[in-house]
Amino acid sequence: MKKLFFLSLIISVFACKNVEQYKAGIEEIGTKWEAATASVNEFSTMVEGSKAAFTAAFDSLKIDSTYMSKLKGADLDKVKMAVEAYQASGAGLDEVAGQLAEFKSGWEAKAGEITTLKDGLAAGKLEGDITGKIAELTNFLATSETQLTTWKDAIAKTSEGSTAALEALKAAVMPMTAKKK
């Protein structure tokens, strides 16, 4: 019985020491993950706000089927082309929003892996290739930061394009609105 007790004591000491070697890496990836999660959530809110602003800008012009039915010939063509250009200018928002939704699904899965590492560290029991998992999560974070930067650039370019398209649309609509008065 004494031998079994000493054997389990030795195993538990080595197991705790084994977990300790990963503590700094797990804590570091956990801290980075929390900061990156805040950035992802902030960006997601920004995309939703941009989409809402894009829609609201168009809606504010009151271009509906009734308005369009009153236009004829060149006036109708001019407004249709301006509307199509404005709608096309916002395609980047929908594209980024779709990619972001897909990305966030993967993000949630990786968040579960972070939680598993943290819980294992707290319990003093880690299983599997911890060094490999930390490296994988670190690479995922780096790739994610690059992807966020790419998306932010795409949103900025889309915003510039949609602002120009909105101005062109207003220029096409305003003369027709003035004719109604």
Short mmCIF file of C-alpha atoms in Angstrom, two decimals:
data_model
loop_
_atom_site.label_atom_id
_atom_site.label_comp_id
_atom_site.label_asym_id
_atom_site.label_seq_id
_atom_site.Cartn_x
_atom_site.Cartn_y
_atom_site.Cartn_z
CA MET A 1 0.00 0.00 0.00
CA LYS A 2 2.87 2.37 0.85
CA LYS A 3 4.46 1.67 -2.52
CA LEU A 4 1.22 2.52 -4.30
CA PHE A 5 0.92 5.76 -2.32
CA PHE A 6 4.51 6.81 -3.17
CA LEU A 7 4.03 5.88 -6.80
CA SER A 8 0.87 7.99 -7.07
CA LEU A 9 2.63 10.86 -5.27
CA ILE A 10 5.55 10.75 -7.72
CA ILE A 11 3.18 10.60 -10.70
CA SER A 12 1.15 13.57 -9.43
CA VAL A 13 4.33 15.62 -8.85
CA PHE A 14 5.50 14.93 -12.40
CA ALA A 15 2.03 15.58 -13.79
CA CYS A 16 1.87 18.97 -12.05
CA LYS A 17 5.36 19.78 -13.25
CA ASN A 18 4.31 18.72 -16.74
CA VAL A 19 1.37 21.16 -16.66
CA GLU A 20 3.56 23.98 -15.31
CA GLN A 21 5.74 23.94 -18.39
CA TYR A 22 2.73 25.05 -20.48
CA LYS A 23 1.37 27.64 -18.06
CA ALA A 24 3.05 30.69 -19.61
CA GLY A 25 2.09 29.69 -23.15
CA ILE A 26 -1.53 29.00 -22.24
CA GLU A 27 -1.86 32.23 -20.28
CA GLU A 28 -0.29 34.22 -23.12
CA ILE A 29 -2.55 32.71 -25.79
CA GLY A 30 -5.55 33.27 -23.51
CA THR A 31 -4.72 36.96 -23.10
CA LYS A 32 -4.13 37.41 -26.82
CA TRP A 33 -7.35 35.55 -27.55
CA GLU A 34 -9.39 37.88 -25.35
CA ALA A 35 -7.95 40.96 -27.07
CA ALA A 36 -8.51 39.45 -30.53
CA THR A 37 -12.08 38.49 -29.60
CA ALA A 38 -12.76 42.11 -28.68
CA SER A 39 -11.38 43.19 -32.08
CA VAL A 40 -13.50 40.63 -33.93
CA ASN A 41 -16.64 41.72 -32.07
CA GLU A 42 -15.86 45.39 -32.67
CA PHE A 43 -15.34 44.74 -36.37
CA SER A 44 -18.55 42.72 -36.58
CA THR A 45 -20.45 45.65 -35.05
CA MET A 46 -18.78 48.00 -37.53
CA VAL A 47 -19.82 45.83 -40.49
CA GLU A 48 -23.41 45.69 -39.29
CA GLY A 49 -23.41 49.46 -38.78
CA SER A 50 -21.99 50.00 -42.27
CA LYS A 51 -24.67 47.79 -43.80
CA ALA A 52 -27.39 49.63 -41.89
CA ALA A 53 -25.99 53.03 -42.95
CA PHE A 54 -25.80 51.87 -46.57
CA THR A 55 -29.45 50.81 -46.54
CA ALA A 56 -30.57 53.93 -44.66
CA ALA A 57 -28.81 56.22 -47.15
CA PHE A 58 -30.70 54.62 -50.03
CA ASP A 59 -34.00 54.58 -48.15
CA SER A 60 -33.65 58.27 -47.35
CA LEU A 61 -33.89 59.08 -51.06
CA LYS A 62 -37.39 57.56 -51.21
CA ILE A 63 -36.80 55.78 -54.49
CA ASP A 64 -39.59 53.25 -54.60
CA SER A 65 -41.72 51.68 -57.31
CA THR A 66 -44.18 54.60 -57.18
CA TYR A 67 -41.38 57.08 -57.75
CA MET A 68 -39.89 55.00 -60.54
CA SER A 69 -43.29 54.57 -62.28
CA LYS A 70 -43.53 58.34 -62.67
CA LEU A 71 -40.27 58.55 -64.60
CA LYS A 72 -40.06 58.13 -68.36
CA GLY A 73 -37.40 57.70 -71.02
CA ALA A 74 -33.96 59.10 -70.32
CA ASP A 75 -34.91 60.17 -66.80
CA LEU A 76 -35.92 56.61 -65.92
CA ASP A 77 -32.76 55.16 -67.46
CA LYS A 78 -30.56 57.65 -65.62
CA VAL A 79 -32.10 56.86 -62.24
CA LYS A 80 -32.10 53.08 -62.87
CA MET A 81 -28.41 53.16 -63.75
CA ALA A 82 -27.61 55.25 -60.68
CA VAL A 83 -29.62 52.89 -58.43
CA GLU A 84 -27.86 49.85 -59.89
CA ALA A 85 -24.46 51.50 -59.44
CA TYR A 86 -25.27 52.31 -55.81
CA GLN A 87 -26.48 48.78 -55.10
CA ALA A 88 -23.39 47.31 -56.78
CA SER A 89 -21.16 49.58 -54.70
CA GLY A 90 -22.43 47.90 -51.54
CA ALA A 91 -21.70 44.36 -52.70
CA GLY A 92 -18.41 44.44 -50.80
CA LEU A 93 -20.32 44.88 -47.54
CA ASP A 94 -22.38 41.77 -48.15
CA GLU A 95 -19.30 39.82 -49.19
CA VAL A 96 -17.38 40.78 -46.05
CA ALA A 97 -20.43 40.14 -43.86
CA GLY A 98 -20.79 36.65 -45.32
CA GLN A 99 -17.12 35.85 -44.88
CA LEU A 100 -17.20 37.25 -41.36
CA ALA A 101 -20.17 35.06 -40.40
CA GLU A 102 -18.30 31.98 -41.62
CA PHE A 103 -15.13 33.13 -39.86
CA LYS A 104 -16.97 33.62 -36.57
CA SER A 105 -18.13 29.98 -36.64
CA GLY A 106 -14.51 28.87 -36.80
CA TRP A 107 -13.62 31.43 -34.16
CA GLU A 108 -16.14 29.92 -31.74
CA ALA A 109 -14.67 26.46 -32.29
CA LYS A 110 -11.18 27.74 -31.56
CA ALA A 111 -12.51 29.57 -28.49
CA GLY A 112 -13.60 26.17 -27.18
CA GLU A 113 -10.05 24.92 -27.60
CA ILE A 114 -8.72 27.89 -25.63
CA THR A 115 -11.22 27.17 -22.87
CA THR A 116 -10.16 23.53 -22.81
CA LEU A 117 -6.52 24.55 -22.40
CA LYS A 118 -7.33 27.01 -19.62
CA ASP A 119 -9.55 24.51 -17.82
CA GLY A 120 -6.90 21.82 -18.15
CA LEU A 121 -4.29 24.18 -16.74
CA ALA A 122 -6.54 25.04 -13.81
CA ALA A 123 -7.29 21.37 -13.14
CA GLY A 124 -3.62 20.43 -13.48
CA LYS A 125 -4.36 17.97 -16.25
CA LEU A 126 -3.55 18.61 -19.89
CA GLU A 127 -3.86 15.98 -22.59
CA GLY A 128 -2.52 15.71 -26.10
CA ASP A 129 0.07 17.77 -27.93
CA ILE A 130 -0.16 21.00 -25.94
CA THR A 131 2.83 22.62 -27.63
CA GLY A 132 1.29 21.87 -31.03
CA LYS A 133 -2.11 23.18 -29.94
CA ILE A 134 -0.60 26.43 -28.64
CA ALA A 135 1.34 26.85 -31.91
CA GLU A 136 -1.81 26.14 -33.95
CA LEU A 137 -3.85 28.68 -31.99
CA THR A 138 -1.06 31.26 -32.24
CA ASN A 139 -0.97 30.80 -36.03
CA PHE A 140 -4.77 31.04 -36.16
CA LEU A 141 -4.61 34.33 -34.27
CA ALA A 142 -1.97 35.74 -36.62
CA THR A 143 -3.97 34.70 -39.67
CA SER A 144 -7.11 36.19 -38.13
CA GLU A 145 -5.42 39.53 -37.52
CA THR A 146 -4.29 39.61 -41.14
CA GLN A 147 -7.81 38.73 -42.30
CA LEU A 148 -9.33 41.50 -40.16
CA THR A 149 -6.92 44.01 -41.68
CA THR A 150 -7.86 42.84 -45.18
CA TRP A 151 -11.56 43.14 -44.37
CA LYS A 152 -11.12 46.59 -42.86
CA ASP A 153 -9.41 47.73 -46.06
CA ALA A 154 -12.22 46.22 -48.14
CA ILE A 155 -14.84 47.99 -46.02
CA ALA A 156 -12.99 51.31 -46.39
CA LYS A 157 -12.83 50.92 -50.19
CA THR A 158 -16.48 49.90 -50.32
CA SER A 159 -17.40 52.91 -48.22
CA GLU A 160 -15.52 55.24 -50.55
CA GLY A 161 -17.19 53.67 -53.58
CA SER A 162 -20.65 53.75 -52.09
CA THR A 163 -20.23 57.39 -51.02
CA ALA A 164 -19.35 58.31 -54.60
CA ALA A 165 -22.22 56.19 -55.96
CA LEU A 166 -24.63 57.79 -53.49
CA GLU A 167 -23.61 61.25 -54.64
CA ALA A 168 -24.15 60.21 -58.26
CA LEU A 169 -27.53 58.76 -57.31
CA LYS A 170 -28.53 61.96 -55.54
CA ALA A 171 -27.45 63.94 -58.60
CA ALA A 172 -29.64 61.71 -60.79
CA VAL A 173 -32.65 61.87 -58.46
CA MET A 174 -32.60 65.54 -57.48
CA PRO A 175 -33.51 66.94 -60.91
CA MET A 176 -36.44 64.51 -61.09
CA THR A 177 -37.55 65.52 -57.59
CA ALA A 178 -37.37 69.20 -58.60
CA LYS A 179 -39.58 68.47 -61.64
CA LYS A 180 -42.29 67.07 -59.36
CA LYS A 181 -42.65 70.38 -57.52
#
